[in-house]
CSV table of C-alpha atoms and ligand atoms in Angstrom, one decimal:
chain,number,residue,atom,x,y,z
A,95,MET,CA,45.5,-88.8,109.7
A,96,THR,CA,47.8,-91.1,107.6
A,97,SER,CA,47.2,-91.2,103.9
A,98,PRO,CA,44.6,-93.7,102.6
A,99,VAL,CA,46.0,-96.9,101.3
A,100,LEU,CA,42.8,-97.8,99.5
A,101,LEU,CA,40.3,-95.5,98.0
A,102,THR,CA,37.2,-96.3,95.9
A,103,SER,CA,34.9,-94.0,94.0
A,104,ARG,CA,31.4,-95.2,93.0
A,105,LEU,CA,32.8,-98.7,92.5
A,106,ALA,CA,30.0,-100.8,91.0
A,107,ARG,CA,29.5,-104.3,89.6
A,108,THR,CA,26.5,-105.8,87.9
A,109,PHE,CA,26.0,-109.3,86.6
A,110,GLU,CA,23.8,-110.2,83.7
A,111,THR,CA,21.8,-113.4,84.4
A,112,LYS,CA,19.0,-115.2,82.6
A,113,ARG,CA,16.6,-113.7,85.1
A,114,GLY,CA,17.9,-110.1,84.6
A,115,THR,CA,20.6,-107.8,85.9
A,116,VAL,CA,21.9,-108.3,89.4
A,117,GLU,CA,23.3,-105.2,90.9
A,118,ALA,CA,25.8,-106.8,93.3
A,119,VAL,CA,27.7,-103.6,94.2
A,120,ARG,CA,26.1,-100.3,93.7
A,121,GLY,CA,28.7,-97.5,93.6
A,122,ILE,CA,30.5,-97.7,96.9
A,123,ASP,CA,33.0,-95.1,98.2
A,124,LEU,CA,35.5,-96.4,100.7
A,125,THR,CA,38.6,-94.9,102.3
A,126,VAL,CA,40.9,-97.2,104.2
A,127,ARG,CA,43.9,-95.9,106.2
A,128,ARG,CA,47.3,-97.6,106.2
A,129,GLY,CA,47.6,-100.0,109.2
A,130,GLU,CA,43.8,-100.0,109.7
A,131,ILE,CA,41.9,-103.2,110.3
A,132,LEU,CA,38.6,-102.7,108.5
A,133,GLY,CA,35.7,-105.0,109.3
A,134,PHE,CA,33.6,-105.3,106.1
A,135,LEU,CA,30.2,-106.7,107.3
A,136,GLY,CA,26.9,-107.4,105.7
A,137,PRO,CA,24.2,-110.1,105.3
A,138,ASN,CA,24.6,-112.9,102.8
A,139,GLY,CA,24.5,-111.6,99.3
A,140,ALA,CA,25.2,-108.0,100.4
A,141,GLY,CA,28.1,-107.6,97.9
A,142,LYS,CA,31.2,-108.2,100.1
A,143,THR,CA,32.9,-110.9,98.1
A,144,THR,CA,32.1,-109.1,94.8
A,145,THR,CA,33.8,-106.0,96.3
A,146,LEU,CA,36.8,-107.9,97.4
A,147,ARG,CA,37.1,-109.6,94.0
A,148,MET,CA,37.2,-106.2,92.3
A,149,LEU,CA,39.7,-104.8,94.7
A,150,THR,CA,42.0,-107.8,94.3
A,151,THR,CA,41.8,-107.4,90.4
A,152,LEU,CA,40.0,-110.7,89.9
A,153,LEU,CA,36.8,-109.1,88.6
A,154,PRO,CA,36.6,-105.9,86.5
A,155,PRO,CA,34.3,-103.3,87.9
A,156,THR,CA,31.3,-102.3,85.7
A,157,SER,CA,31.9,-98.7,86.6
A,158,GLY,CA,33.7,-96.5,89.2
A,159,SER,CA,37.4,-96.5,90.1
A,160,ALA,CA,39.8,-97.5,92.9
A,161,THR,CA,43.3,-96.9,94.0
A,162,VAL,CA,44.9,-99.8,95.9
A,163,ALA,CA,48.3,-99.3,97.5
A,164,GLY,CA,49.1,-96.5,95.2
A,165,HIS,CA,48.2,-98.3,92.0
A,166,ASP,CA,45.1,-97.6,89.9
A,167,LEU,CA,43.0,-100.7,89.7
A,168,ALA,CA,42.0,-100.4,86.1
A,169,ARG,CA,45.3,-99.1,84.6
A,170,ASP,CA,47.8,-101.1,86.7
A,171,PRO,CA,46.3,-104.3,88.0
A,172,ALA,CA,49.7,-106.0,88.0
A,173,GLY,CA,51.0,-103.3,90.3
A,174,VAL,CA,48.1,-103.8,92.6
A,175,ARG,CA,48.7,-107.6,92.7
A,176,THR,CA,52.3,-107.1,93.9
A,177,LYS,CA,51.1,-105.2,97.0
A,178,ILE,CA,48.2,-107.3,98.2
A,179,GLY,CA,47.4,-110.7,99.5
A,180,TYR,CA,43.9,-112.3,99.2
A,181,VAL,CA,42.4,-115.2,101.1
A,182,ALA,CA,39.3,-116.1,99.1
A,183,GLN,CA,36.0,-117.3,100.8
A,184,SER,CA,36.8,-120.7,99.4
A,185,GLY,CA,40.5,-121.3,99.0
A,186,GLY,CA,42.1,-122.9,95.9
A,187,VAL,CA,45.2,-125.0,96.7
A,188,ASP,CA,46.3,-128.1,94.7
A,189,PRO,CA,45.0,-131.1,96.6
A,190,ALA,CA,47.7,-133.5,95.3
A,191,VAL,CA,50.9,-131.6,96.3
A,192,SER,CA,52.4,-131.3,99.8
A,193,VAL,CA,51.9,-128.2,101.9
A,194,ARG,CA,55.6,-127.4,101.6
A,195,GLU,CA,55.6,-127.7,97.8
A,196,GLU,CA,52.5,-125.5,97.5
A,197,LEU,CA,54.0,-122.8,99.7
A,198,THR,CA,57.4,-123.0,98.0
A,199,THR,CA,55.8,-122.7,94.5
A,200,GLN,CA,53.9,-119.6,95.7
A,201,ALA,CA,57.1,-118.1,97.1
A,202,ARG,CA,58.9,-118.8,93.8
A,203,LEU,CA,56.1,-117.2,91.8
A,204,TYR,CA,56.9,-114.1,93.8
A,205,ARG,CA,60.4,-114.4,92.5
A,206,LEU,CA,62.1,-115.5,95.7
A,207,THR,CA,65.3,-117.4,95.2
A,208,LYS,CA,65.3,-121.1,96.3
A,209,PRO,CA,67.1,-120.3,99.6
A,210,GLN,CA,64.8,-117.3,100.2
A,211,ALA,CA,61.7,-119.4,99.4
A,212,ALA,CA,62.8,-122.1,101.8
A,213,ALA,CA,63.4,-119.6,104.6
A,214,ARG,CA,60.1,-117.8,104.0
A,215,VAL,CA,58.2,-121.1,103.9
A,216,ALA,CA,59.8,-122.1,107.3
A,217,GLU,CA,58.7,-118.8,108.8
A,218,LEU,CA,55.2,-119.1,107.5
A,219,ALA,CA,54.9,-122.7,108.8
A,220,ASP,CA,55.9,-121.4,112.2
A,221,GLU,CA,53.6,-118.4,112.2
A,222,LEU,CA,50.6,-120.3,111.0
A,223,GLY,CA,51.2,-123.5,113.1
A,224,LEU,CA,51.6,-125.7,110.0
A,225,GLY,CA,54.9,-127.3,111.0
A,226,ASP,CA,53.4,-130.8,111.6
A,227,VAL,CA,51.6,-131.0,108.2
A,228,MET,CA,54.3,-129.6,105.9
A,229,GLU,CA,55.0,-132.9,104.1
A,230,ARG,CA,51.3,-133.9,103.8
A,231,PRO,CA,49.3,-133.6,100.6
A,232,CYS,CA,46.9,-130.5,100.8
A,233,ALA,CA,43.9,-132.9,100.3
A,234,THR,CA,44.5,-134.5,103.7
A,235,LEU,CA,44.3,-131.3,105.8
A,236,SER,CA,41.5,-130.6,108.1
A,237,GLY,CA,39.2,-127.6,107.4
A,238,GLY,CA,41.1,-125.4,109.8
A,239,GLN,CA,44.5,-126.5,108.6
A,240,ARG,CA,43.4,-125.7,105.0
A,241,ARG,CA,42.3,-122.2,106.1
A,242,ARG,CA,45.7,-121.6,107.8
A,243,LEU,CA,47.4,-122.7,104.6
A,244,ASP,CA,45.3,-120.3,102.5
A,245,ILE,CA,46.4,-117.5,104.8
A,246,ALA,CA,50.1,-118.6,104.6
A,247,MET,CA,49.8,-118.5,100.8
A,248,ALA,CA,48.4,-115.0,100.9
A,249,LEU,CA,51.2,-113.8,103.2
A,250,THR,CA,54.1,-115.2,101.2
A,251,HIS,CA,55.2,-111.9,99.6
A,252,ARG,CA,54.6,-109.8,102.8
A,253,PRO,CA,51.7,-107.8,101.3
A,254,GLY,CA,50.9,-104.3,102.5
A,255,ILE,CA,47.2,-105.0,102.3
A,256,LEU,CA,45.7,-108.3,103.2
A,257,PHE,CA,42.1,-109.1,102.1
A,258,LEU,CA,40.5,-111.8,104.1
A,259,ASP,CA,37.1,-113.1,103.1
A,260,GLU,CA,35.6,-115.0,106.1
A,261,PRO,CA,39.0,-116.3,107.2
A,262,THR,CA,37.9,-117.9,110.4
A,263,THR,CA,34.8,-119.8,109.2
A,264,GLY,CA,35.2,-123.4,110.4
A,265,LEU,CA,38.2,-122.7,112.6
A,266,ASP,CA,38.2,-124.1,116.2
A,267,PRO,CA,38.4,-121.5,119.0
A,268,GLY,CA,42.2,-122.0,119.5
A,269,SER,CA,42.9,-121.5,115.8
A,270,ARG,CA,40.6,-118.5,115.7
A,271,ALA,CA,42.4,-116.9,118.6
A,272,GLY,CA,45.7,-117.7,116.9
A,273,LEU,CA,44.5,-116.0,113.7
A,274,TRP,CA,43.3,-112.9,115.6
A,275,ALA,CA,46.7,-112.6,117.2
A,276,LEU,CA,48.4,-113.0,113.9
A,277,ILE,CA,46.3,-110.3,112.3
A,278,ARG,CA,47.1,-107.9,115.2
A,279,ARG,CA,50.8,-108.8,114.9
A,280,LEU,CA,50.8,-108.0,111.2
A,281,ARG,CA,49.2,-104.7,111.8
A,282,ASP,CA,51.5,-103.8,114.8
A,283,THR,CA,54.8,-105.0,113.5
A,284,SER,CA,54.6,-104.5,109.7
A,285,GLY,CA,51.8,-101.9,109.5
A,286,THR,CA,49.8,-104.2,107.3
A,287,THR,CA,46.3,-103.0,106.4
A,288,VAL,CA,43.7,-105.7,106.8
A,289,PHE,CA,40.4,-105.7,104.9
A,290,LEU,CA,38.3,-108.3,106.8
A,291,THR,CA,35.0,-109.9,106.0
A,292,THR,CA,33.3,-111.9,108.7
A,293,HIS,CA,29.8,-113.0,109.9
A,294,TYR,CA,31.1,-113.3,113.5
A,295,LEU,CA,30.3,-110.0,115.2
A,296,ASP,CA,32.4,-110.8,118.2
A,297,GLU,CA,35.4,-111.1,115.8
A,298,ALA,CA,34.6,-107.8,114.1
A,299,GLU,CA,34.3,-106.1,117.5
A,300,ALA,CA,37.5,-107.6,118.8
A,301,LEU,CA,39.6,-107.0,115.8
A,302,ALA,CA,38.4,-104.1,113.6
A,303,ASP,CA,39.3,-100.5,114.2
A,304,ARG,CA,36.3,-99.5,112.1
A,305,LEU,CA,33.3,-101.2,110.6
A,306,VAL,CA,31.7,-100.7,107.2
A,307,ILE,CA,28.3,-102.4,106.9
A,308,VAL,CA,27.0,-103.2,103.4
A,309,ASP,CA,23.6,-104.2,102.4
A,310,HIS,CA,22.0,-104.7,99.0
A,311,GLY,CA,25.3,-103.6,97.3
A,312,GLY,CA,25.6,-100.3,99.1
A,313,ILE,CA,27.1,-98.9,102.4
A,314,ALA,CA,24.4,-98.9,105.0
A,315,ALA,CA,26.6,-97.6,107.9
A,316,GLU,CA,30.2,-97.0,108.9
A,317,GLY,CA,32.0,-96.1,112.1
A,318,THR,CA,33.6,-97.8,115.1
A,319,ALA,CA,31.5,-100.5,116.9
A,320,GLU,CA,30.8,-98.0,119.7
A,321,GLU,CA,29.7,-95.3,117.3
A,322,LEU,CA,27.4,-97.6,115.5
A,323,LYS,CA,25.9,-98.9,118.7
A,324,ILE,CA,25.1,-95.4,119.8
A,325,ARG,CA,23.8,-94.3,116.5
A,326,TYR,CA,21.7,-97.4,115.5
A,327,GLY,CA,21.6,-99.8,118.4
A,328,GLY,CA,20.0,-97.5,121.0
A,329,GLY,CA,23.2,-96.7,123.0
A,330,PRO,CA,26.6,-97.9,124.2
A,331,GLY,CA,24.9,-100.8,126.1
A,332,ALA,CA,23.6,-102.3,122.9
A,333,THR,CA,25.2,-105.4,121.4
A,334,LEU,CA,26.7,-105.3,118.0
A,335,GLN,CA,24.2,-108.0,117.0
A,336,GLU,CA,21.2,-105.7,117.9
A,337,THR,CA,22.9,-102.9,116.1
A,338,PHE,CA,23.6,-104.9,113.0
A,339,ILE,CA,19.9,-106.1,112.8
A,340,SER,CA,18.7,-102.5,113.3
A,341,ILE,CA,20.9,-101.4,110.4
A,342,THR,CA,20.1,-104.2,108.0
A,343,GLY,CA,16.8,-105.6,109.2
A,344,ARG,CA,18.5,-109.0,109.1
A,345,GLY,CA,20.6,-111.1,111.5
A,346,THR,CA,23.9,-112.8,110.9
A,347,VAL,CA,25.8,-115.6,112.7
A,348,THR,CA,26.3,-114.4,116.3
A,349,GLY,CA,29.3,-114.6,118.4
A,350,ASP,CA,29.9,-114.2,122.1
A,351,SER,CA,28.8,-110.6,122.1
A,352,GLY,CA,25.3,-111.5,120.8
A,353,THR,CA,22.5,-113.5,122.3
A,354,GLY,CA,24.2,-116.8,121.7
A,355,GLU,CA,21.5,-117.9,119.3
A,356,PRO,CA,22.1,-117.9,115.6
A,357,VAL,CA,19.6,-115.6,113.9
A,358,ALA,CA,18.1,-116.7,110.5
A,359,VAL,CA,19.4,-114.8,107.5
B,261,ATP,N1,29.0,-114.4,88.9
B,261,ATP,C1,27.8,-114.0,89.4
B,261,ATP,N2,26.7,-114.0,88.6
B,261,ATP,C2,25.5,-113.6,89.0
B,261,ATP,N3,25.3,-113.1,90.3
B,261,ATP,C3,26.3,-113.0,91.1
B,261,ATP,C4,27.6,-113.5,90.7
B,261,ATP,N4,28.4,-113.3,91.8
B,261,ATP,C5,27.7,-112.7,92.8
B,261,ATP,N5,26.4,-112.6,92.4
B,261,ATP,C6,25.3,-112.0,93.2
B,261,ATP,O1,25.7,-110.8,93.7
B,261,ATP,C7,25.2,-110.5,95.0
B,261,ATP,C8,26.4,-110.3,95.9
B,261,ATP,O2,27.1,-111.5,96.1
B,261,ATP,P1,28.4,-111.6,97.0
B,261,ATP,O3,29.0,-112.9,96.8
B,261,ATP,O4,29.3,-110.4,96.7
B,261,ATP,O5,27.8,-111.5,98.5
B,261,ATP,P2,28.5,-111.6,99.9
B,261,ATP,O6,28.2,-110.3,100.6
B,261,ATP,O7,29.9,-112.0,99.8
B,261,ATP,O8,27.6,-112.8,100.6
B,261,ATP,P3,28.0,-114.0,101.6
B,261,ATP,O9,28.0,-113.4,103.0
B,261,ATP,O10,27.0,-115.0,101.4
B,261,ATP,O11,29.4,-114.5,101.2
B,261,ATP,C9,24.4,-111.8,95.3
B,261,ATP,O12,23.1,-111.5,95.0
B,261,ATP,C10,25.0,-112.8,94.4
B,261,ATP,O13,24.0,-113.8,94.1
B,262,MG,MG1,31.0,-113.6,100.3
């Protein structure tokens, strides 16, 4: 087994609110191998985004520790940031500037020279299918184009680990297929590790090497889709949707592998 590229130990985060303490993440232990596509699933409010925000240095853990791409999260957050890319659940690009400017600024932030930045931006435009909108202000992009720009921004510095928080929500089927192909290509050609959150179980099943299912801030189950179906879904013939509901007691947005009907969450 290759060495883990990400390790957490009892990683936890609470939030103090007027109505008391929210235990968003309750001490999770994760091991992710280099080049693995990990599907990080769970119902709304399970703690997925909070975990991703901690692992990407945006939110300090309340307790516990993590090593991300060889850097200790608490002691060397700047080191972690050089090795990762993060596509947040809701992206944050400047609406007024053009797509090309936004990507170029990002590349320059990562210390690429002007010619290097221009070359990298051209590559990203091609990979993410943004060629036709490069001169348009970000505000004018469609939802799917915006999502592809968010992903291009996260890939600018060729990160070893890519964190994607619901990257395909709102994408049309063609764009979704394109993104799946890109994720596989990153893994296969660059050995990129992908930490993927999604509510689409067909997507999780198609892409992820392994699934971790979180619920109420803790890990409820982990394994390959087939392993989980056998252990929790009643057998290999079970759908991932049935398995997910049996693990969490709650549904999520279904994909092609489910019943076809959205299940209330
Ligand atoms: N800043 C905050 N202050 C208070 N509570 C918070 C804060 N951020 C998150 N929470 C709470 O922590 C819990 C986990 O939230 P989180 O966003 O991690 O869930 P999630 O699994 O990403 O859900 P979704 O699938 O809806 O995106 C929720 O109960 C949420 O309301
Ligand atoms: Mg979330």
